[in-house]
mmCIF file of C-alpha atoms in Angstrom:
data_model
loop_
_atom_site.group_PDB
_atom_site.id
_atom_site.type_symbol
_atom_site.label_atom_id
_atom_site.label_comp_id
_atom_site.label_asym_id
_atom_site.label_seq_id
_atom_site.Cartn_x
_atom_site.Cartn_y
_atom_site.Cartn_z
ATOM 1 C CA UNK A 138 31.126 -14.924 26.106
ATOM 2 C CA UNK A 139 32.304 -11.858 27.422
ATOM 3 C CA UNK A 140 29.648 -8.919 27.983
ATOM 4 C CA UNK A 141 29.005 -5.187 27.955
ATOM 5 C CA UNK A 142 28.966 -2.932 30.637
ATOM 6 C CA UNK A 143 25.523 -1.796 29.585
ATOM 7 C CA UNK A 144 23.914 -5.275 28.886
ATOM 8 C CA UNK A 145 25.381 -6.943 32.857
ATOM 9 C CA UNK A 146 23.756 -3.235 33.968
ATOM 10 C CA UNK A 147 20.263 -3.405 31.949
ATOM 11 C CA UNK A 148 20.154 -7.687 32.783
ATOM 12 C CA UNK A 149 20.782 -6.993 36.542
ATOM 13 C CA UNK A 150 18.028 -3.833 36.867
ATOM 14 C CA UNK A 151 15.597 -6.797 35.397
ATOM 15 C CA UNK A 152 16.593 -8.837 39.059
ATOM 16 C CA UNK A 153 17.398 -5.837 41.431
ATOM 17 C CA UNK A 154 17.158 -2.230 42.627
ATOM 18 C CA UNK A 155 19.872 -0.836 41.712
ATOM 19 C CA UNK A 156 20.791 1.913 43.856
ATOM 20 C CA UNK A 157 23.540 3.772 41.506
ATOM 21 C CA UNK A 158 25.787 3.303 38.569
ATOM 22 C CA UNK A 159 28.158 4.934 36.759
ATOM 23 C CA UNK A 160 28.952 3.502 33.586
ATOM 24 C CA UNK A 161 32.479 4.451 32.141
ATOM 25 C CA UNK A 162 33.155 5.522 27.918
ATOM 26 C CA UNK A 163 34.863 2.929 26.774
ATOM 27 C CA UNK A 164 34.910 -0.086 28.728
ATOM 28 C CA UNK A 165 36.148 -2.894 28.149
ATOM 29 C CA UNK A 166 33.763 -6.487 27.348
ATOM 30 C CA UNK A 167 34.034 -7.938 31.194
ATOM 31 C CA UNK A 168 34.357 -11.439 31.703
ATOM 32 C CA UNK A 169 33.168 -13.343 35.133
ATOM 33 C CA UNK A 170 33.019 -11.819 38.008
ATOM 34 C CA UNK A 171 35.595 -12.122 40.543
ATOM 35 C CA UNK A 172 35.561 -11.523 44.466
ATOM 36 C CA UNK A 173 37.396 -8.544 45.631
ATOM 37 C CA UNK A 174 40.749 -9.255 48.102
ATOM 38 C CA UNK A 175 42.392 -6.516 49.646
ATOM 39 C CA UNK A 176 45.522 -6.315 48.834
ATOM 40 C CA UNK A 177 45.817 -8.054 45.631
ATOM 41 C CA UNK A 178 46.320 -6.734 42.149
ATOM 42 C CA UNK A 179 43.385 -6.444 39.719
ATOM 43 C CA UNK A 180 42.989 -7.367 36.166
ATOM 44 C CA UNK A 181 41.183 -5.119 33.217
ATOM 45 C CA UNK A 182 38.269 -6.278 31.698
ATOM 46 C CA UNK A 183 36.706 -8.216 34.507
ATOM 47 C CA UNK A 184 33.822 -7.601 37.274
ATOM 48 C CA UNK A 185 34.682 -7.561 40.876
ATOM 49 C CA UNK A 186 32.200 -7.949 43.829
ATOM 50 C CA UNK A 187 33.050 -6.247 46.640
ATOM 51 C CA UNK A 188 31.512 -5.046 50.162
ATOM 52 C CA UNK A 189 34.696 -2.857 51.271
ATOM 53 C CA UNK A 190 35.741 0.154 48.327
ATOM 54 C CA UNK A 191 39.376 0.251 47.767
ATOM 55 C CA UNK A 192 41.408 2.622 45.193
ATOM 56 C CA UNK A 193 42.628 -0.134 43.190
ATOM 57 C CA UNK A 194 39.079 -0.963 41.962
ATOM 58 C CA UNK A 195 38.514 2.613 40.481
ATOM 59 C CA UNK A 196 39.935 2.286 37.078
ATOM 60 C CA UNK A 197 38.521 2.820 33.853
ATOM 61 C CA UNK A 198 39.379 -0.500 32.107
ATOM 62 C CA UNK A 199 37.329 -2.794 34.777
ATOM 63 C CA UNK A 200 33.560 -2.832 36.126
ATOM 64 C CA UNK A 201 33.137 -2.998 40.029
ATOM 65 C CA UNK A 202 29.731 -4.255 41.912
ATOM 66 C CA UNK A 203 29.574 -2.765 45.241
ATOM 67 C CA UNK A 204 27.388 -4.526 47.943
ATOM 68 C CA UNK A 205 25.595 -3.931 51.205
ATOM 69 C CA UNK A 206 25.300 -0.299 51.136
ATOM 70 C CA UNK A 207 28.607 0.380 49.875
ATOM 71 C CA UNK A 208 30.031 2.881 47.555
ATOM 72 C CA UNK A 209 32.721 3.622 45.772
ATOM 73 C CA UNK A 210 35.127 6.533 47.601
ATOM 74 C CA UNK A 211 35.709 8.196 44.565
ATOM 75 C CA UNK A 212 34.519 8.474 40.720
ATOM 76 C CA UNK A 213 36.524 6.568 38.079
ATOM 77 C CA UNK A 214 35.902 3.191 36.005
ATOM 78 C CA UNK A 215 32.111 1.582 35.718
ATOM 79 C CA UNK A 216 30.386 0.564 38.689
ATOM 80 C CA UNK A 217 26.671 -0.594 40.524
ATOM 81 C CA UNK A 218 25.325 -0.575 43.464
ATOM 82 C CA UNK A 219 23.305 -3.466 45.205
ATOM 83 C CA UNK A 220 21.805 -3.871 48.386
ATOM 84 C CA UNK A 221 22.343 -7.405 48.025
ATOM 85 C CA UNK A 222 24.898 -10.368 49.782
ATOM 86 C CA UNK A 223 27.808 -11.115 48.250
ATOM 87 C CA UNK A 224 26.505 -14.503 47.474
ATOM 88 C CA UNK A 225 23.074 -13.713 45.783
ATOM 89 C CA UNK A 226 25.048 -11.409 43.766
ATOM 90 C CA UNK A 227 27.674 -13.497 42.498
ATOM 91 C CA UNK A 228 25.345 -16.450 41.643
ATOM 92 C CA UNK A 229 23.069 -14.174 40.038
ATOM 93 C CA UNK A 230 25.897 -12.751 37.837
ATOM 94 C CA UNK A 231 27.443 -16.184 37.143
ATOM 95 C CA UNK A 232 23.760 -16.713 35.625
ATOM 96 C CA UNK A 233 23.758 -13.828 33.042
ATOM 97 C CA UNK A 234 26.859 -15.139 31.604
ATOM 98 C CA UNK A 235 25.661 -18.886 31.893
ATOM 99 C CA UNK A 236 22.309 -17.465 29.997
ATOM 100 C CA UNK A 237 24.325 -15.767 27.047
ATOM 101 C CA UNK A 238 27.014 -18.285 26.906
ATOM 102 C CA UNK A 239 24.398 -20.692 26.392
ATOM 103 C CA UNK A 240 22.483 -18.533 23.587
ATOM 104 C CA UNK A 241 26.121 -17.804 21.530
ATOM 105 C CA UNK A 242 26.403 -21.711 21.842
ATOM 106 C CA UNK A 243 23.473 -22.029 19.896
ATOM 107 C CA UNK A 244 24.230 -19.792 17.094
ATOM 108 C CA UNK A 245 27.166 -21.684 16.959
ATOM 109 C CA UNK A 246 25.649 -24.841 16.733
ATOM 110 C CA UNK A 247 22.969 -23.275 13.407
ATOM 111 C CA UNK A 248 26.105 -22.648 11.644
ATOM 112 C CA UNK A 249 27.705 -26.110 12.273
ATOM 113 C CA UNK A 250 25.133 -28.112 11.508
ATOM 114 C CA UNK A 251 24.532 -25.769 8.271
ATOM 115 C CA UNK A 252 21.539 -23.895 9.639
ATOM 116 C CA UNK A 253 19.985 -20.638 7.943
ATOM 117 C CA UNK A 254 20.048 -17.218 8.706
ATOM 118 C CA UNK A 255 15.990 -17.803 9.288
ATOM 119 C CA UNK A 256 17.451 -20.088 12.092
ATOM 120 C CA UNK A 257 19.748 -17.392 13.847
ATOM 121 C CA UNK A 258 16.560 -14.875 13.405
ATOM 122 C CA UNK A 259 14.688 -17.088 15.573
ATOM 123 C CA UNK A 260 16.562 -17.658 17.802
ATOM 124 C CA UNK A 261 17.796 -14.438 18.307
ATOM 125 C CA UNK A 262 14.070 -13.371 18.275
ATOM 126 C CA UNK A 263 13.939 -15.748 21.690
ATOM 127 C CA UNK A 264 16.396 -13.284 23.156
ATOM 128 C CA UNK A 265 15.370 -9.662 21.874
ATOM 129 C CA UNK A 266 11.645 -10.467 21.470
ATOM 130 C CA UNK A 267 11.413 -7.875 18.830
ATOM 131 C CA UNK A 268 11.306 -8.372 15.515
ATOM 132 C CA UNK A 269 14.175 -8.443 13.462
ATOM 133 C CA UNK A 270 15.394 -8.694 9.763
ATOM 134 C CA UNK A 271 18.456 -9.266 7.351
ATOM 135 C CA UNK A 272 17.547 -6.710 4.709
ATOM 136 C CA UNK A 273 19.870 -5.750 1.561
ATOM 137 C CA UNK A 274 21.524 -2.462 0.614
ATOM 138 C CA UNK A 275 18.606 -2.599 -2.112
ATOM 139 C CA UNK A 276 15.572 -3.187 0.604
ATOM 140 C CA UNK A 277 15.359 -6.746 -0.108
ATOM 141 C CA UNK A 278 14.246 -8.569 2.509
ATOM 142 C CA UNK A 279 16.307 -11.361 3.321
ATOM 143 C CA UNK A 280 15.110 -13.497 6.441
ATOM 144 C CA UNK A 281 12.999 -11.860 8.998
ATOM 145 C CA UNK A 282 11.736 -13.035 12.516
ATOM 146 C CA UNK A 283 8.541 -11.605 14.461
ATOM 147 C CA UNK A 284 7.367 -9.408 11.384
ATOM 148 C CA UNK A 285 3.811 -10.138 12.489
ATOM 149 C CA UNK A 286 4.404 -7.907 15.366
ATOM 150 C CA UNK A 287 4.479 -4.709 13.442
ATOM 151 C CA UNK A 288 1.512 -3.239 12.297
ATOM 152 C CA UNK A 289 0.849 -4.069 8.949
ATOM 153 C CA UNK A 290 1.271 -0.398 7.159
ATOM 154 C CA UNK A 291 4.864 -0.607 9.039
ATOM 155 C CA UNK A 292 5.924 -3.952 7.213
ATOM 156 C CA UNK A 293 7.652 -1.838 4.367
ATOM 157 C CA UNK A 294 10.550 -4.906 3.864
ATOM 158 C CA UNK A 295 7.959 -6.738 2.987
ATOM 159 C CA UNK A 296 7.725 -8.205 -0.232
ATOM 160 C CA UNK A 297 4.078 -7.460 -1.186
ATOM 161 C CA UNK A 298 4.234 -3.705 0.606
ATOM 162 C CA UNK A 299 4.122 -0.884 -1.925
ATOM 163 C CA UNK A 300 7.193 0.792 -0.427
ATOM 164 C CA UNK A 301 8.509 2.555 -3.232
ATOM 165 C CA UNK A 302 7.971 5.894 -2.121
ATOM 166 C CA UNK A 303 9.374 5.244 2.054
ATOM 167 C CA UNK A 304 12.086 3.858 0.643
ATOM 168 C CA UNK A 305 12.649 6.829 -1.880
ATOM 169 C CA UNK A 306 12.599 9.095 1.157
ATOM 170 C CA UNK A 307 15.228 6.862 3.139
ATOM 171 C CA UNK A 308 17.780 7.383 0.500
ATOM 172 C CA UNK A 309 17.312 11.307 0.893
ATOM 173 C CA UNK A 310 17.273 11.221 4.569
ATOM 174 C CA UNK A 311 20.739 12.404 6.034
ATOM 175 C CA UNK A 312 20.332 10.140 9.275
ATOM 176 C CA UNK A 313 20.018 7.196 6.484
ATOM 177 C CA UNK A 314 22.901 7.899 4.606
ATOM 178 C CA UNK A 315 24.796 8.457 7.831
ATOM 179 C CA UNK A 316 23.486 5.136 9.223
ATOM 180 C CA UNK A 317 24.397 3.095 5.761
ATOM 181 C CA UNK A 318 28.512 4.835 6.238
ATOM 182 C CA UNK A 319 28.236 3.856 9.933
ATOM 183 C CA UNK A 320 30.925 0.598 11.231
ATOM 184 C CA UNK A 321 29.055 0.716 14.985
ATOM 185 C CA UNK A 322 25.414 -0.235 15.802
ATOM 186 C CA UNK A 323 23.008 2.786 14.641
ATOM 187 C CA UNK A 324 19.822 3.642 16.604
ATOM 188 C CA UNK A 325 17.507 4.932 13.540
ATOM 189 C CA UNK A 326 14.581 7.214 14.803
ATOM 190 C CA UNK A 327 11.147 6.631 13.744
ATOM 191 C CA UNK A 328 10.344 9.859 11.553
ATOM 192 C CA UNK A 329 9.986 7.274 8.039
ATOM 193 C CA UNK A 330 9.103 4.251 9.357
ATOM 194 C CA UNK A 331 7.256 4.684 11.960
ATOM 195 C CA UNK A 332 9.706 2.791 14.714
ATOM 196 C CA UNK A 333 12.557 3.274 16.363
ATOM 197 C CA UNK A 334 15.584 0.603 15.138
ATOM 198 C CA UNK A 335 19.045 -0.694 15.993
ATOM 199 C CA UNK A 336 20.770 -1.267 13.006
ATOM 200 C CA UNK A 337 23.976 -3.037 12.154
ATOM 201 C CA UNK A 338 25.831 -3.186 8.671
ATOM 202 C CA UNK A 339 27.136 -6.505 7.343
ATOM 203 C CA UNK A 340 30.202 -5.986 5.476
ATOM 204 C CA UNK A 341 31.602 -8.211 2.659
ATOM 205 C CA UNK A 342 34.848 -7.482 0.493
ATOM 206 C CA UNK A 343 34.869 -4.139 2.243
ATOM 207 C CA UNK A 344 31.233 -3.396 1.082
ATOM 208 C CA UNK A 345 28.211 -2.858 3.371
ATOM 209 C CA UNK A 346 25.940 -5.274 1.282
ATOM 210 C CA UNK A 347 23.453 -5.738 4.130
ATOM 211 C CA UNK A 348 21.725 -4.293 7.383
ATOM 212 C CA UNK A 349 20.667 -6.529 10.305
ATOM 213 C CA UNK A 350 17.693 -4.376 11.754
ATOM 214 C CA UNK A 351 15.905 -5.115 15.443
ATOM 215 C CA UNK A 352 12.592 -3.138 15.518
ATOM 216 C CA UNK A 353 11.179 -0.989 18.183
ATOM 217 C CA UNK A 354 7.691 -2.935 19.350
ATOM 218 C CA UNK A 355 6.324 -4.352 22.539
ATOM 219 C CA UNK A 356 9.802 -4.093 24.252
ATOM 220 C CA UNK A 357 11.504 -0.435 24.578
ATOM 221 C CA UNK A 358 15.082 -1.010 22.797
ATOM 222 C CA UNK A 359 18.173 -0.715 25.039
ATOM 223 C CA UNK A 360 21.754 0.158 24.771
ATOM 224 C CA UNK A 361 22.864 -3.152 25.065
ATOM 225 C CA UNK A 362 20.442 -4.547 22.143
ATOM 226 C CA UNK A 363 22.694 -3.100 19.433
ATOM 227 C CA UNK A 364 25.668 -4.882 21.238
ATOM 228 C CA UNK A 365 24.059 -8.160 21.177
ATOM 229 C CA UNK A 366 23.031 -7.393 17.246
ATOM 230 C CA UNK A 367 27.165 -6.581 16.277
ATOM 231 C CA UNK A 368 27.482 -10.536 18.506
ATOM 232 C CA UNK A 369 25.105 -11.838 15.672
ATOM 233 C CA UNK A 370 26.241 -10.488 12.763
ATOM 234 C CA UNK A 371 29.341 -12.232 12.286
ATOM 235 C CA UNK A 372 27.197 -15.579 12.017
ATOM 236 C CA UNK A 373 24.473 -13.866 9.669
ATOM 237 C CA UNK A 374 27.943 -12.318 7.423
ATOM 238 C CA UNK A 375 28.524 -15.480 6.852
ATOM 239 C CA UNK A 376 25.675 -17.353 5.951
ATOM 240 C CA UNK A 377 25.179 -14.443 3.580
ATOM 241 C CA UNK A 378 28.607 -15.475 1.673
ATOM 242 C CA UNK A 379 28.586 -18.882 1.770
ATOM 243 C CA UNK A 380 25.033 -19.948 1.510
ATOM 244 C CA UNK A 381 23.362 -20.603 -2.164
ATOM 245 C CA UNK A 382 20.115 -18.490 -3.122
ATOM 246 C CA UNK A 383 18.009 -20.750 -4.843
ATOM 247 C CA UNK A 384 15.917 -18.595 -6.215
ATOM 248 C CA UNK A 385 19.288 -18.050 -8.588
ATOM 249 C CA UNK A 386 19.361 -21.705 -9.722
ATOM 250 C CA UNK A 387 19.953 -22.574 -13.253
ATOM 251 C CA UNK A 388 16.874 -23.421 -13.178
ATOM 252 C CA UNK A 389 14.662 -20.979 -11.925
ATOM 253 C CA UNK A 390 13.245 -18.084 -14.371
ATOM 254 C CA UNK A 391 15.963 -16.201 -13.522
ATOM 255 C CA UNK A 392 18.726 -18.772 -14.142
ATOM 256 C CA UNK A 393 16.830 -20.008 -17.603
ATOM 257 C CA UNK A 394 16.315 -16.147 -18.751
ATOM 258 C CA UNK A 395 20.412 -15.601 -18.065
ATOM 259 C CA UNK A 396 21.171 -18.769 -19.436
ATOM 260 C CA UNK A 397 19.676 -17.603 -22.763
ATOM 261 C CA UNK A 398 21.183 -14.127 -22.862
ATOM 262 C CA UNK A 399 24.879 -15.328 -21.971
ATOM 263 C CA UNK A 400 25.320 -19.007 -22.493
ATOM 264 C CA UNK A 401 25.974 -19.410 -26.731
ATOM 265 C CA UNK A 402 26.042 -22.926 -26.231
ATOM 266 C CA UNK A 403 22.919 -22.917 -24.896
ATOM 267 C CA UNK A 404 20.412 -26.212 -25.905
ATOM 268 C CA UNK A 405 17.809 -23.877 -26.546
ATOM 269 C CA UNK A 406 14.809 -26.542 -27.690
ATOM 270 C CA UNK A 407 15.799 -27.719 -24.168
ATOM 271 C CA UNK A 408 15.325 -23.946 -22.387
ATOM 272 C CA UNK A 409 12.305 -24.232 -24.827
ATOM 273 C CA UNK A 410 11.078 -27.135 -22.445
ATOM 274 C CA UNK A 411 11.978 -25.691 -19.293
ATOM 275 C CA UNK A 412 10.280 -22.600 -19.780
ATOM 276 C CA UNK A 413 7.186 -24.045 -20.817
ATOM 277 C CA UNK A 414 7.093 -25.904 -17.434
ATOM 278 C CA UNK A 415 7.232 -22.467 -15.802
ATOM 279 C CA UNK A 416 3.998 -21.502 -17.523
ATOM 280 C CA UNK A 417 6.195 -19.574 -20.194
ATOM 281 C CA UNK A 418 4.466 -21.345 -23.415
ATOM 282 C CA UNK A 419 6.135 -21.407 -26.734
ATOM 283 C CA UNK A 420 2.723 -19.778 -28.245
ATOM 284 C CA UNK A 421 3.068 -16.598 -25.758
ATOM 285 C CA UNK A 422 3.947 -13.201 -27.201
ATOM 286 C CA UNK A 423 7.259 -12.190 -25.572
ATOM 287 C CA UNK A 424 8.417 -8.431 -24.778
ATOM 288 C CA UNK A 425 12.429 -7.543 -23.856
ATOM 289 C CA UNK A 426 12.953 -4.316 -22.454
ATOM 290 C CA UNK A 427 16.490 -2.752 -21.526
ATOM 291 C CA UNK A 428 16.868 -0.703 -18.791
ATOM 292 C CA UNK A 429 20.122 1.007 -18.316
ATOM 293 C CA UNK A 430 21.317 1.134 -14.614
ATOM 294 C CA UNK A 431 22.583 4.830 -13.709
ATOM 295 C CA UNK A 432 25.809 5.646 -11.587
ATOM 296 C CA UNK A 433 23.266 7.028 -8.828
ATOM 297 C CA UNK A 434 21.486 3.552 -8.886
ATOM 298 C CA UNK A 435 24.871 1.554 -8.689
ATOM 299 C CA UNK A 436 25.683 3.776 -5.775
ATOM 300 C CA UNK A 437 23.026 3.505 -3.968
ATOM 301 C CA UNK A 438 22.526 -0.606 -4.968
ATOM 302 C CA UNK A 439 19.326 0.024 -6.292
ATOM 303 C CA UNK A 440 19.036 -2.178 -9.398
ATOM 304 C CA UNK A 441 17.808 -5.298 -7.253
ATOM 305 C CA UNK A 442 14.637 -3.333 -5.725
ATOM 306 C CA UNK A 443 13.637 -1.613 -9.337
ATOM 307 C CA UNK A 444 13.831 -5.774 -10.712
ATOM 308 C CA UNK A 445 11.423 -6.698 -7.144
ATOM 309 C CA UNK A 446 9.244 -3.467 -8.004
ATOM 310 C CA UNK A 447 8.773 -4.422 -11.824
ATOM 311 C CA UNK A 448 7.659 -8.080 -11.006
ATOM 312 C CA UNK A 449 5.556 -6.953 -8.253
ATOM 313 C CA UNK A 450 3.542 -4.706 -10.835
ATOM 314 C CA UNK A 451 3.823 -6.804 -13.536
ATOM 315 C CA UNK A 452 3.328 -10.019 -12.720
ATOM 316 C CA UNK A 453 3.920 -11.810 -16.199
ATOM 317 C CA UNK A 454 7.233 -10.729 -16.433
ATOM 318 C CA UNK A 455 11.213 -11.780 -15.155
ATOM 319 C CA UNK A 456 13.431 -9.201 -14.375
ATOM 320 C CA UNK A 457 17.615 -9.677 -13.447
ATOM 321 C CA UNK A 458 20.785 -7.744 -13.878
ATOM 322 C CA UNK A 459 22.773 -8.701 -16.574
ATOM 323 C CA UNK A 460 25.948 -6.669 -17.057
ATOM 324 C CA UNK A 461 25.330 -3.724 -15.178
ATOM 325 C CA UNK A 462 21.931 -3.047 -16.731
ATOM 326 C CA UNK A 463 18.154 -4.099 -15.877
ATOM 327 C CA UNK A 464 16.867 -7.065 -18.469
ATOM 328 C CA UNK A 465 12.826 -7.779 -18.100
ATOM 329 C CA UNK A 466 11.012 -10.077 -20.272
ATOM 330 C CA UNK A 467 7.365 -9.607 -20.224
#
């Protein structure tokens, strides 16, 4: 796994002092470090350890690690200084790229052995220590690891919060909408929901569908944590296209209650049955309302929250999209 500038920076000012830095726009991801010889030619994208500053090392498209006092002769590229030997150093680096090699493994390993995006969230949680969550265009909450650290007037993904009105004032927010158009990692300030975020898009068909969000609680957010959240989405992507929701099985309420609207073929003595064993009783009094879906709504992929906030506040009742509009049975 090849790693930021920022997150080799932030991981080694966790094991030394570092004297001084200069960290270059638009660096390159570095892979392992390599020792320094006079003389030879250097490669982009890689870190060099080094005790004796040379021109060739100051270059935009590299990172250089400058030991035992020294420093480099002139600005240009990203570099540190330690007061360290060229031997703790390069063991010590070798180890930050052992330790996130080894946690990329393991996402790799969820997804092969057909793990779920609550795996990745916890073990990603392991890493990050904050909490974090998959949420929809539409607020849903997805998956969502380390919640319980937030206080609990700040859990607004969550299902039983009354979040109507935050989340009514996130769609007006400019920084929102900005964040929501945004391709990069997006560090959202804390004015609506009361802590700071990194925030990363998920994309499918061209569409951002989703947001992967990493909280601002016991640990001060860095740089490099909306890095490692763009490393993670690509595995959380696609568990989001490939894996099955059941709660849209045939047979849930949902499935049965679609079934009945769009399947003519339908054995409905059978849906009769089915309903009945989901407490919906052939001698209930039943209540269809229609609501239609407005372009604003579309836009903003609204629909799915409206269906959460009906059921929420009406608990006898099963609400779904069907064909661009909002169907509830009550």
């Amino acid at each position: 796994m090849e790693l930021s500038v920022e997150l080799l920076l932030e991981t080694l000012q966790e094991q030394f002092s570092v004297s001084d830095y200069h960290i270059e726009t638009g660096c390159p991801l570095l892979g392992r470090p390599l020792l320094y010889a006079p003389g030879e030619s250097v490669r982009p994208g890689q870190v060099y350890l080094t005790t004796q500053p040379a021109a060739p090392l100051c270059r935009q498209d590299l990172c250089t690690i400058y030991l035992e006092g020294a420093a480099p002769k002139r600005s240009g590229g990203s570099w540190i200084c330690l007061h360290v030997s060229m031997a703790t150093a390069f063991n010590a680096v070798q180890q930050i790229f052992d330790h996130f090699d080894q946690w990329e493994e393991r996402l790799e390993q969820i997804i092969m052995h057909h793990g779920t995006i609550q795996d990745l969230l916890n073990t990603a949680h392991e890493l990050l220590q904050n909490p974090l969550m998959v949420v929809g265009m539409d607020f849903t909450l997805i998956a969502q690891a380390g919640e319980e650290d937030l206080p609990a007037e700040q859990r607004i993904f969550d299902p039983e919060a009354d979040s109507m009105e935050l989340f009514n004032a996130l769609e007006q927010d400019e920084i929102y909408q900005e964040m929501q158009r945004s391709r990069e990692p997006f560090l959202y300030p804390a004015h609506i929901m009361g802590w700071r975020s990194w925030n990363v898009n998920i994309t499918s068909r061209g569409y951002n569908t989703h947001r992967l969000i990493l909280a601002e609680t016991s640990r001060s957010l860095h740089a490099s944590d909306g890095w490692l959240l763009s490393r993670l989405v690509p595995y959380v992507g696609y568990l989001l296209e490939w894996a099955q929701d059941p709660s849209q099985s045939d047979n849930s309420l949902h499935g049965l209650f679609h079934r009945i609207l769009s399947d003519r073929t339908a054995d409905y003595i059978e849906m009769s049955r089915q309903l009945s064993r989901l407490d919906w009783r052939e001698e209930d009094t039943y209540f269809c309302l229609v609501f239609k879906v407005t372009y604003l709504d579309k836009k903003k992929l609204a629909a799915n929250v409206i269906c959460s906030h009906i059921e929420k506040n009406y608990h006898y009742s099963c609400s779904f999209l069907y064909q661009e509009d909002i169907v509830t049975f009550f």
